[in-house]
Amino acid sequence: MAVDSSSTVSDAAGDDGGAYPFEPGPFGSCPAAYRRRRKDAPVSTIALPSGDEVLLVTRYDDIREVHTNPDFSRNLRYPGAPRMLATADFGEDPNSLINMDPPEHARLRRIVQGAFTPRAAEKWRPQIRAIAEELLDEVIAAGPPADLRTAFAFPLPMEVICRLLGVPPKDSTLFRGWPETLLSLTGGSAAQERLEAGIAFATYVDELVADHRRAAAARPSPRPDLIDELLNARDEDADQLGAAELTNMVRGLIIAGHETTANAFTRGVLALLRHPQQLAALREHPELLAGAVEEVLRAEIPGHGALLRVAKRDVRLPSGGQVRTGQGVLAPFVAANQDPDRFTEPEAFDIARTDNRHLSFGIGPHYCLGANLARVELQVALEVLVTRLPNLRLAVAEEELSWAAGSRVCGLDALPVTW
Ligand code: HEM
């Protein structure tokens, strides 16, 4: 795609090469390329893994604009549209909430949002606590060291989203690998693996929905789960929720409902272990918990990218950068969270930070549907962890930790801890 060459858009490839994804900073932090570009070239050209060129925006106000201005669209399905990957990608699915524009988007979102209000999320708190306690019982019983990522961070949100949707607990192990495969950004054999994982996952979800339909027909469920509710919404008005939309919604919720939360939590625990005074303060002052979770969200958001938007008409961004009709724009929330014009010392991790209006859950119509639930999960998980394992520390040297590469999600491969 041709890229604007006006003076407001910079070709500032500089020494970062201009190829997305950029090398993360130390401990999976925000790429240095974003910092440099934010200062020298806030709207600049990058090349995506597909080879397509799009604009990268790195300032808070520009990022906000791209995600809230209706002149930017998630419809990237027309011939010649900018693409993240050259091969099949979940961004192309027209039935997925995240790929829709208003008014279709609002129609679908209305059907599901009741399950994710602040009140609905609060109702889950006791169950989330029970799951967290149980998982930690097992960790403690097995004795140190433990990989907190595998033993606690992933199973917790996975169990929660499975219960919420009505996925039988034994099934969660079936699809453990699929979301990670689907979120990868690498080419070669990974493209085929993504395709196969997508088909396997969709087939599983179709069968799951069919099971729910059969069970509801046999005897109405005493406590309907979200799949039951979505089925009702579909049956009451066929126009409301198509079959493919239902499958997509369930699949999307399983992926979005655990992958980000688990990685944010793992990264957040590492950040606290690397700031032992703040960890001690959190243990002694539980009132710091909510702020600590917000700082984990701001500083440890586990993705350096974003889902592309395309300009439906010419737009001038707050920084002065010009986006032309048809241009793709990558506006990563992680870059907004590190903008020094918005956050004092953005690179510092500070659980007592005030005025922490991070964009980690996005902004605009696609604002994270599960934000309230994720907040409760992170608060409970952190509280249970710091209370029950007061001597928690890394079981390996910091430098030995390894980070997942080539994914939309930048997370730790493992978090080995002892206590
Ligand atoms: C720490 C955890 C989480 C983070 C950082 C996060 C972040 C995000 C972000 C940034 C977006 C907007 C993407 C965009 O505009 O391009 C989003 C959307 C979404 N998230 Fe989350 N999320 C988290 C947890 C969850 C959970 C637990 C669920 C479900 C239970 C969930 C479900 C969704 C859905 C369905 C969307 C699409 C909303 C729409 O298109 O209207 N997320 N999330």
Coordinates of C-alpha atoms and ligand atoms in Angstrom, one line a residue:
M1 CA 0.0 0.0 0.0
A2 CA 1.3 3.4 -0.9
V3 CA 2.2 5.5 2.1
D4 CA 1.7 9.2 2.5
S5 CA 4.9 11.2 1.9
S6 CA 3.8 14.5 3.3
S7 CA 6.0 16.2 5.8
T8 CA 3.7 15.2 8.7
V9 CA 4.5 11.5 8.2
S10 CA 8.1 10.4 8.8
D11 CA 10.0 7.6 7.2
A12 CA 12.0 7.3 10.4
A13 CA 13.1 3.7 10.0
G14 CA 16.4 5.0 11.6
D15 CA 18.2 2.2 13.3
D16 CA 15.2 0.1 14.2
G17 CA 14.8 -1.2 10.6
G18 CA 11.1 -0.3 10.4
A19 CA 10.0 -4.0 10.4
Y20 CA 7.2 -4.8 12.8
P21 CA 7.2 -6.5 15.3
F22 CA 10.1 -4.6 16.9
E23 CA 12.5 -6.1 19.4
P24 CA 11.1 -5.7 22.9
G25 CA 13.0 -3.9 25.6
P26 CA 14.5 -5.5 28.7
F27 CA 12.1 -7.9 30.5
G28 CA 9.6 -7.8 27.6
S29 CA 9.1 -4.0 28.0
C30 CA 7.9 -1.6 25.4
P31 CA 10.2 -1.6 22.3
A32 CA 12.8 1.3 22.3
A33 CA 11.7 2.0 18.8
Y34 CA 8.4 3.3 20.0
R35 CA 10.1 5.7 22.4
R36 CA 12.3 7.1 19.7
R37 CA 9.6 7.3 17.2
R38 CA 7.2 9.0 19.7
K39 CA 9.8 11.8 20.1
D40 CA 11.1 12.2 16.5
A41 CA 8.4 10.7 14.3
P42 CA 5.1 10.2 16.0
V43 CA 3.4 9.1 12.8
S44 CA 5.8 7.0 10.8
T45 CA 5.9 4.1 8.3
I46 CA 6.5 0.5 9.3
A47 CA 6.4 -2.8 7.3
L48 CA 4.2 -5.5 8.7
P49 CA 5.0 -9.3 8.5
S50 CA 2.7 -9.4 5.4
G51 CA 5.1 -6.9 3.7
D52 CA 2.3 -4.2 3.7
E53 CA 3.3 -0.7 4.9
V54 CA 1.2 1.0 7.4
L55 CA 1.5 4.0 9.8
L56 CA 2.6 3.5 13.3
V57 CA 1.4 6.1 15.8
T58 CA 3.0 6.3 19.2
R59 CA 1.6 9.3 21.1
Y60 CA -1.3 8.9 23.6
D61 CA -3.6 11.4 21.9
D62 CA -3.1 10.0 18.4
I63 CA -3.7 6.4 19.6
R64 CA -6.8 7.5 21.4
E65 CA -8.0 9.3 18.2
V66 CA -7.4 6.2 16.0
H67 CA -9.5 4.0 18.3
T68 CA -12.3 6.5 18.9
N69 CA -12.8 8.3 15.6
P70 CA -15.4 6.5 13.5
D71 CA -13.4 7.4 10.4
F72 CA -11.2 4.5 11.3
S73 CA -12.6 1.0 10.6
R74 CA -11.9 -2.6 11.5
N75 CA -13.1 -3.8 8.1
L76 CA -9.9 -5.0 6.5
R77 CA -11.5 -7.6 4.4
Y78 CA -11.7 -5.9 1.0
P79 CA -9.2 -6.7 -1.8
G80 CA -6.0 -4.7 -1.3
A81 CA -6.7 -3.9 2.4
P82 CA -3.6 -3.7 4.6
R83 CA -2.9 -7.0 6.3
M84 CA -1.0 -8.0 9.3
L85 CA -0.1 -11.4 7.9
A86 CA 0.1 -12.6 4.3
T87 CA -1.7 -15.8 5.3
A88 CA -5.1 -16.4 6.9
D89 CA -5.6 -14.4 10.0
F90 CA -8.5 -14.1 12.5
G91 CA -8.7 -10.4 11.5
E92 CA -10.5 -11.5 8.3
D93 CA -13.5 -13.2 10.0
P94 CA -16.6 -11.0 9.3
N95 CA -18.5 -12.7 12.1
S96 CA -16.2 -11.7 14.9
L97 CA -17.1 -8.9 17.3
I98 CA -13.6 -7.3 17.1
N99 CA -13.7 -7.2 13.3
M100 CA -17.1 -5.3 13.1
D101 CA -17.9 -1.7 12.8
P102 CA -21.0 0.0 14.1
P103 CA -23.9 -0.6 13.8
E104 CA -23.4 -4.4 13.5
H105 CA -20.8 -4.2 16.2
A106 CA -23.2 -2.6 18.7
R107 CA -25.9 -5.1 17.9
L108 CA -23.7 -8.0 18.8
R109 CA -22.1 -6.4 21.7
R110 CA -25.5 -5.6 23.3
I111 CA -26.4 -9.3 23.3
V112 CA -23.3 -10.3 25.3
Q113 CA -22.4 -7.3 27.5
G114 CA -24.8 -8.0 30.3
A115 CA -22.6 -10.9 31.4
F116 CA -19.6 -8.5 31.8
T117 CA -20.9 -5.5 33.7
P118 CA -19.1 -4.4 36.9
R119 CA -21.8 -6.0 39.0
A120 CA -21.7 -9.3 37.0
A121 CA -17.9 -9.4 37.5
E122 CA -18.2 -8.7 41.2
K123 CA -20.5 -11.7 41.5
W124 CA -17.7 -13.9 40.3
R125 CA -15.3 -12.7 43.0
P126 CA -16.0 -15.5 45.5
Q127 CA -15.7 -18.2 42.9
I128 CA -12.5 -16.7 41.5
R129 CA -11.1 -16.6 45.0
A130 CA -12.0 -20.2 45.6
I131 CA -10.3 -21.3 42.3
A132 CA -7.2 -19.2 43.2
E133 CA -7.0 -20.8 46.7
E134 CA -7.5 -24.3 45.3
L135 CA -4.8 -23.8 42.6
L136 CA -2.4 -22.4 45.2
D137 CA -3.1 -25.3 47.6
E138 CA -1.9 -27.6 44.9
V139 CA 1.2 -25.5 44.2
I140 CA 2.1 -25.4 47.9
A141 CA 1.4 -29.2 48.3
A142 CA 3.7 -30.0 45.4
G143 CA 6.4 -27.8 47.1
P144 CA 8.9 -25.4 45.6
P145 CA 10.1 -24.6 42.9
A146 CA 7.0 -24.1 40.8
D147 CA 6.3 -22.6 37.4
L148 CA 3.7 -20.0 38.4
R149 CA 2.7 -19.4 34.8
T150 CA 1.6 -23.0 34.2
A151 CA 0.4 -23.9 37.7
F152 CA -1.5 -20.7 38.5
A153 CA -1.6 -17.8 36.0
F154 CA -3.1 -19.7 33.1
P155 CA -5.5 -22.2 34.8
L156 CA -7.1 -19.4 36.8
P157 CA -8.6 -17.3 34.1
M158 CA -9.2 -20.4 31.9
E159 CA -11.3 -22.0 34.7
V160 CA -13.2 -18.8 35.1
I161 CA -14.1 -18.3 31.5
C162 CA -14.9 -22.0 31.1
R163 CA -17.4 -21.8 34.1
L164 CA -18.8 -18.6 32.8
L165 CA -19.5 -20.0 29.3
G166 CA -20.4 -23.5 30.5
V167 CA -17.4 -25.4 29.1
P168 CA -16.9 -28.8 30.8
P169 CA -13.7 -28.5 33.0
K170 CA -12.1 -31.5 31.4
D171 CA -12.2 -29.8 28.0
S172 CA -10.0 -26.9 28.9
T173 CA -6.9 -29.0 28.4
L174 CA -8.1 -30.0 24.9
F175 CA -7.7 -26.5 23.6
R176 CA -4.8 -25.2 25.6
G177 CA -2.5 -25.0 22.6
W178 CA -4.9 -23.5 20.1
P179 CA -5.1 -19.9 21.3
E180 CA -1.3 -19.6 21.5
T181 CA -1.0 -20.9 17.9
L182 CA -3.7 -18.5 16.7
L183 CA -2.0 -15.5 18.2
S184 CA 1.4 -16.2 16.6
L185 CA 2.8 -13.8 14.1
T186 CA 5.4 -16.0 12.5
G187 CA 5.3 -17.3 9.0
G188 CA 6.3 -20.6 7.4
S189 CA 4.9 -23.8 9.0
A190 CA 3.2 -21.5 11.6
A191 CA 0.7 -20.4 9.0
Q192 CA -0.4 -23.9 8.4
E193 CA -0.5 -24.6 12.1
R194 CA -2.7 -21.4 12.6
L195 CA -5.1 -22.7 9.9
E196 CA -5.3 -26.2 11.5
A197 CA -5.7 -24.7 15.0
G198 CA -8.5 -22.4 13.8
I199 CA -10.4 -25.3 12.2
A200 CA -10.0 -27.6 15.2
F201 CA -11.1 -24.8 17.6
A202 CA -14.1 -23.9 15.5
T203 CA -15.1 -27.6 15.3
Y204 CA -14.8 -28.0 19.0
V205 CA -16.9 -24.9 19.7
D206 CA -19.6 -26.0 17.2
E207 CA -19.9 -29.3 19.1
L208 CA -19.9 -27.6 22.4
V209 CA -22.8 -25.3 21.3
A210 CA -24.7 -28.4 20.0
D211 CA -24.2 -30.1 23.3
H212 CA -25.7 -27.1 25.1
R213 CA -28.7 -27.1 22.8
R214 CA -29.3 -30.8 23.3
A215 CA -29.0 -30.5 27.1
A216 CA -31.4 -27.5 27.2
A217 CA -33.9 -29.3 25.1
A218 CA -33.8 -32.4 27.3
R219 CA -34.3 -30.3 30.5
P220 CA -33.9 -26.6 30.9
S221 CA -30.7 -25.8 32.7
P222 CA -31.4 -24.7 36.3
R223 CA -28.5 -22.1 36.1
P224 CA -28.1 -21.1 32.5
D225 CA -24.5 -20.2 31.5
L226 CA -23.5 -17.7 28.9
I227 CA -23.7 -20.2 26.0
D228 CA -27.3 -21.0 27.1
E229 CA -28.1 -17.3 27.2
L230 CA -26.5 -16.7 23.8
L231 CA -28.5 -19.7 22.4
N232 CA -31.7 -18.2 23.7
A233 CA -30.8 -14.8 22.1
R234 CA -30.3 -16.6 18.9
D235 CA -33.5 -18.7 19.1
E236 CA -35.7 -15.8 20.1
D237 CA -34.8 -13.7 17.1
A238 CA -32.8 -15.4 14.3
D239 CA -31.7 -11.9 13.1
Q240 CA -30.0 -11.2 16.4
L241 CA -27.2 -13.7 16.5
G242 CA -26.2 -15.8 13.5
A243 CA -24.8 -19.3 14.0
A244 CA -21.3 -18.3 12.8
E245 CA -21.5 -15.2 15.1
L246 CA -22.3 -17.4 18.1
T247 CA -19.4 -19.8 17.3
N248 CA -17.1 -16.8 16.9
M249 CA -18.3 -15.2 20.1
V250 CA -17.6 -18.3 22.2
R251 CA -14.2 -18.9 20.5
G252 CA -13.3 -15.2 20.9
L253 CA -14.2 -15.2 24.6
I254 CA -12.2 -18.3 25.3
I255 CA -9.1 -16.8 23.7
A256 CA -9.5 -13.2 25.0
G257 CA -10.8 -14.5 28.3
H258 CA -7.6 -16.1 29.5
E259 CA -4.5 -15.4 27.3
T260 CA -4.1 -11.7 28.1
T261 CA -5.1 -11.9 31.8
A262 CA -2.7 -14.8 32.4
N263 CA 0.2 -13.1 30.7
A264 CA -0.5 -9.7 32.4
F265 CA -0.6 -11.5 35.7
T266 CA 2.7 -13.4 35.1
R267 CA 4.4 -10.3 34.0
G268 CA 3.0 -8.3 36.9
V269 CA 4.3 -10.9 39.5
L270 CA 7.7 -10.6 37.9
A271 CA 7.6 -6.8 38.1
L272 CA 6.7 -7.1 41.8
L273 CA 9.5 -9.6 42.4
R274 CA 11.9 -7.2 40.8
H275 CA 10.6 -4.4 43.0
P276 CA 10.7 -6.1 46.4
Q277 CA 10.0 -3.0 48.4
Q278 CA 6.8 -2.5 46.5
L279 CA 5.9 -6.1 47.0
A280 CA 6.4 -5.8 50.7
A281 CA 4.3 -2.6 50.8
L282 CA 1.5 -4.4 49.0
R283 CA 1.6 -7.2 51.5
E284 CA 1.4 -4.8 54.4
H285 CA -1.1 -2.5 52.9
P286 CA -3.9 -4.4 51.1
E287 CA -5.4 -1.0 50.2
L288 CA -2.7 -0.7 47.6
L289 CA -4.1 -3.7 45.7
A290 CA -6.4 -2.0 43.3
G291 CA -3.7 0.6 42.4
A292 CA -1.1 -2.2 42.0
V293 CA -3.3 -4.0 39.5
E294 CA -3.8 -0.8 37.5
E295 CA 0.0 -0.3 37.4
V296 CA 0.5 -3.9 36.4
L297 CA -2.0 -3.3 33.6
R298 CA -0.3 0.0 32.5
A299 CA 3.3 -1.2 32.7
E300 CA 2.9 -4.9 31.9
I301 CA 0.3 -5.1 29.1
P302 CA 1.4 -8.2 27.4
G303 CA 1.2 -7.1 23.7
H304 CA 3.3 -4.5 21.9
G305 CA 1.0 -4.5 18.9
A306 CA -2.6 -3.7 18.2
L307 CA -5.3 -4.7 15.8
L308 CA -5.0 -2.7 12.6
R309 CA -7.4 0.1 11.7
V310 CA -7.9 1.5 8.2
A311 CA -8.8 5.1 7.4
K312 CA -12.2 5.5 5.7
R313 CA -11.4 9.1 4.9
D314 CA -8.4 11.5 5.3
V315 CA -7.8 12.3 9.0
R316 CA -5.4 14.7 10.6
L317 CA -4.3 13.3 14.0
P318 CA -3.7 15.5 17.1
S319 CA 0.1 15.4 16.6
G320 CA -0.5 16.8 13.1
G321 CA 0.2 13.5 11.3
Q322 CA -1.9 13.0 8.2
V323 CA -3.6 9.7 7.5
R324 CA -4.9 9.2 3.9
T325 CA -8.0 7.3 3.0
G326 CA -7.2 3.6 2.7
Q327 CA -4.1 3.7 4.8
G328 CA -3.6 1.2 7.6
V329 CA -2.7 2.4 11.1
L330 CA -1.2 0.5 14.0
A331 CA -1.9 2.3 17.2
P332 CA -0.5 0.2 20.1
F333 CA -2.0 0.8 23.6
V334 CA 1.4 -0.1 25.1
A335 CA 2.9 3.0 23.4
A336 CA 0.2 5.2 24.8
N337 CA 0.9 3.9 28.3
Q338 CA 4.5 5.0 28.0
D339 CA 3.9 8.5 26.8
P340 CA 5.8 11.0 29.1
D341 CA 3.3 13.7 28.2
R342 CA 0.6 11.7 29.9
F343 CA 2.4 9.7 32.6
T344 CA 5.1 10.9 35.0
E345 CA 8.2 8.7 34.6
P346 CA 6.3 6.2 32.4
E347 CA 9.1 3.7 32.4
A348 CA 9.1 3.4 36.2
F349 CA 7.0 0.7 37.9
D350 CA 5.0 2.4 40.7
I351 CA 2.1 0.7 42.4
A352 CA 1.2 4.0 44.1
R353 CA 0.9 5.9 40.8
T354 CA -2.0 8.3 40.8
D355 CA -4.0 9.5 37.8
N356 CA -3.2 6.2 36.0
R357 CA -5.5 6.5 33.0
H358 CA -3.8 3.7 31.0
L359 CA -5.3 2.4 27.7
S360 CA -4.6 -1.2 28.4
F361 CA -8.2 -2.2 27.9
G362 CA -8.4 -0.1 24.7
I363 CA -10.8 2.8 24.2
G364 CA -13.8 3.4 22.0
P365 CA -16.4 0.9 20.7
H366 CA -14.1 -2.1 21.0
Y367 CA -13.1 -1.3 24.6
C368 CA -12.4 -4.6 26.3
L369 CA -15.6 -6.4 27.0
G370 CA -14.0 -8.4 29.8
A371 CA -12.2 -5.5 31.5
N372 CA -14.3 -5.7 34.7
L373 CA -13.8 -9.4 35.0
A374 CA -10.1 -9.2 34.2
R375 CA -9.7 -6.6 37.0
V376 CA -11.4 -8.8 39.6
E377 CA -9.3 -11.8 38.5
L378 CA -6.0 -9.9 38.7
Q379 CA -7.0 -8.4 42.1
V380 CA -7.9 -11.7 43.6
A381 CA -5.0 -13.6 42.1
L382 CA -2.5 -11.1 43.4
E383 CA -4.0 -10.8 46.8
V384 CA -4.2 -14.6 47.3
L385 CA -0.6 -15.0 46.1
V386 CA 1.0 -12.3 48.2
T387 CA -0.9 -13.4 51.3
R388 CA -0.3 -17.1 51.0
L389 CA 3.3 -17.0 49.8
P390 CA 5.0 -14.1 51.8
N391 CA 8.5 -15.4 50.9
L392 CA 7.9 -15.6 47.2
R393 CA 11.0 -15.1 45.0
L394 CA 12.4 -16.1 41.7
A395 CA 13.9 -19.6 41.5
V396 CA 16.3 -18.6 38.7
A397 CA 18.4 -15.5 37.9
E398 CA 16.4 -12.8 36.1
E399 CA 18.6 -13.2 33.1
E400 CA 17.6 -16.8 32.7
L401 CA 14.0 -16.0 32.1
S402 CA 12.9 -16.6 28.5
W403 CA 10.2 -14.7 26.6
A404 CA 7.8 -15.9 24.0
A405 CA 8.9 -14.5 20.6
G406 CA 6.8 -14.0 17.4
S407 CA 3.4 -13.7 19.0
R408 CA 0.9 -10.9 19.4
V409 CA 1.3 -11.5 23.1
C410 CA 4.7 -10.8 24.7
G411 CA 4.7 -13.1 27.7
L412 CA 7.1 -15.2 29.8
D413 CA 7.6 -18.8 28.7
A414 CA 7.7 -19.7 32.4
L415 CA 7.9 -18.0 35.8
P416 CA 9.9 -20.3 38.1
V417 CA 9.4 -19.3 41.7
T418 CA 10.3 -20.5 45.2
W419 CA 9.1 -19.5 48.7
Ligands
HEM1 C1 -5.6 -8.2 31.4 C2 -6.5 -8.7 30.7 C3 -7.0 -8.1 29.4 C4 -6.5 -7.1 28.6 C5 -5.2 -6.3 28.8 C6 -7.4 -6.9 27.5 C7 -7.3 -6.0 26.5 C8 -8.2 -5.8 25.5 C9 -8.0 -4.7 24.5 C10 -6.9 -3.7 24.4 C11 -9.1 -4.7 23.7 C12 -9.5 -3.8 22.5 C13 -8.8 -4.2 21.2 C14 -8.9 -3.2 20.1 O1 -9.7 -2.2 20.3 O2 -8.3 -3.4 19.1 C15 -9.9 -5.9 24.1 C16 -11.1 -6.3 23.5 C17 -11.8 -7.4 23.9 N1 -11.6 -8.1 25.1 FE1 -10.1 -7.9 26.4 N2 -8.4 -7.8 27.6 C18 -8.3 -8.5 28.8 C19 -9.1 -9.5 29.3 C20 -10.3 -9.9 28.7 C21 -11.2 -10.9 29.2 C22 -11.0 -11.6 30.6 C23 -12.2 -11.0 28.3 C24 -13.4 -11.9 28.4 C25 -13.8 -12.6 29.4 C26 -11.9 -10.2 27.2 C27 -12.7 -10.0 26.1 C28 -12.5 -9.1 25.1 C29 -13.4 -9.0 23.9 C30 -14.6 -9.9 23.6 C31 -13.0 -7.9 23.2 C32 -13.5 -7.3 21.9 C33 -14.5 -6.3 22.2 C34 -15.2 -5.6 21.0 O3 -14.7 -5.8 19.9 O4 -16.2 -4.9 21.2 N3 -10.8 -9.5 27.5 N4 -9.3 -6.5 25.2

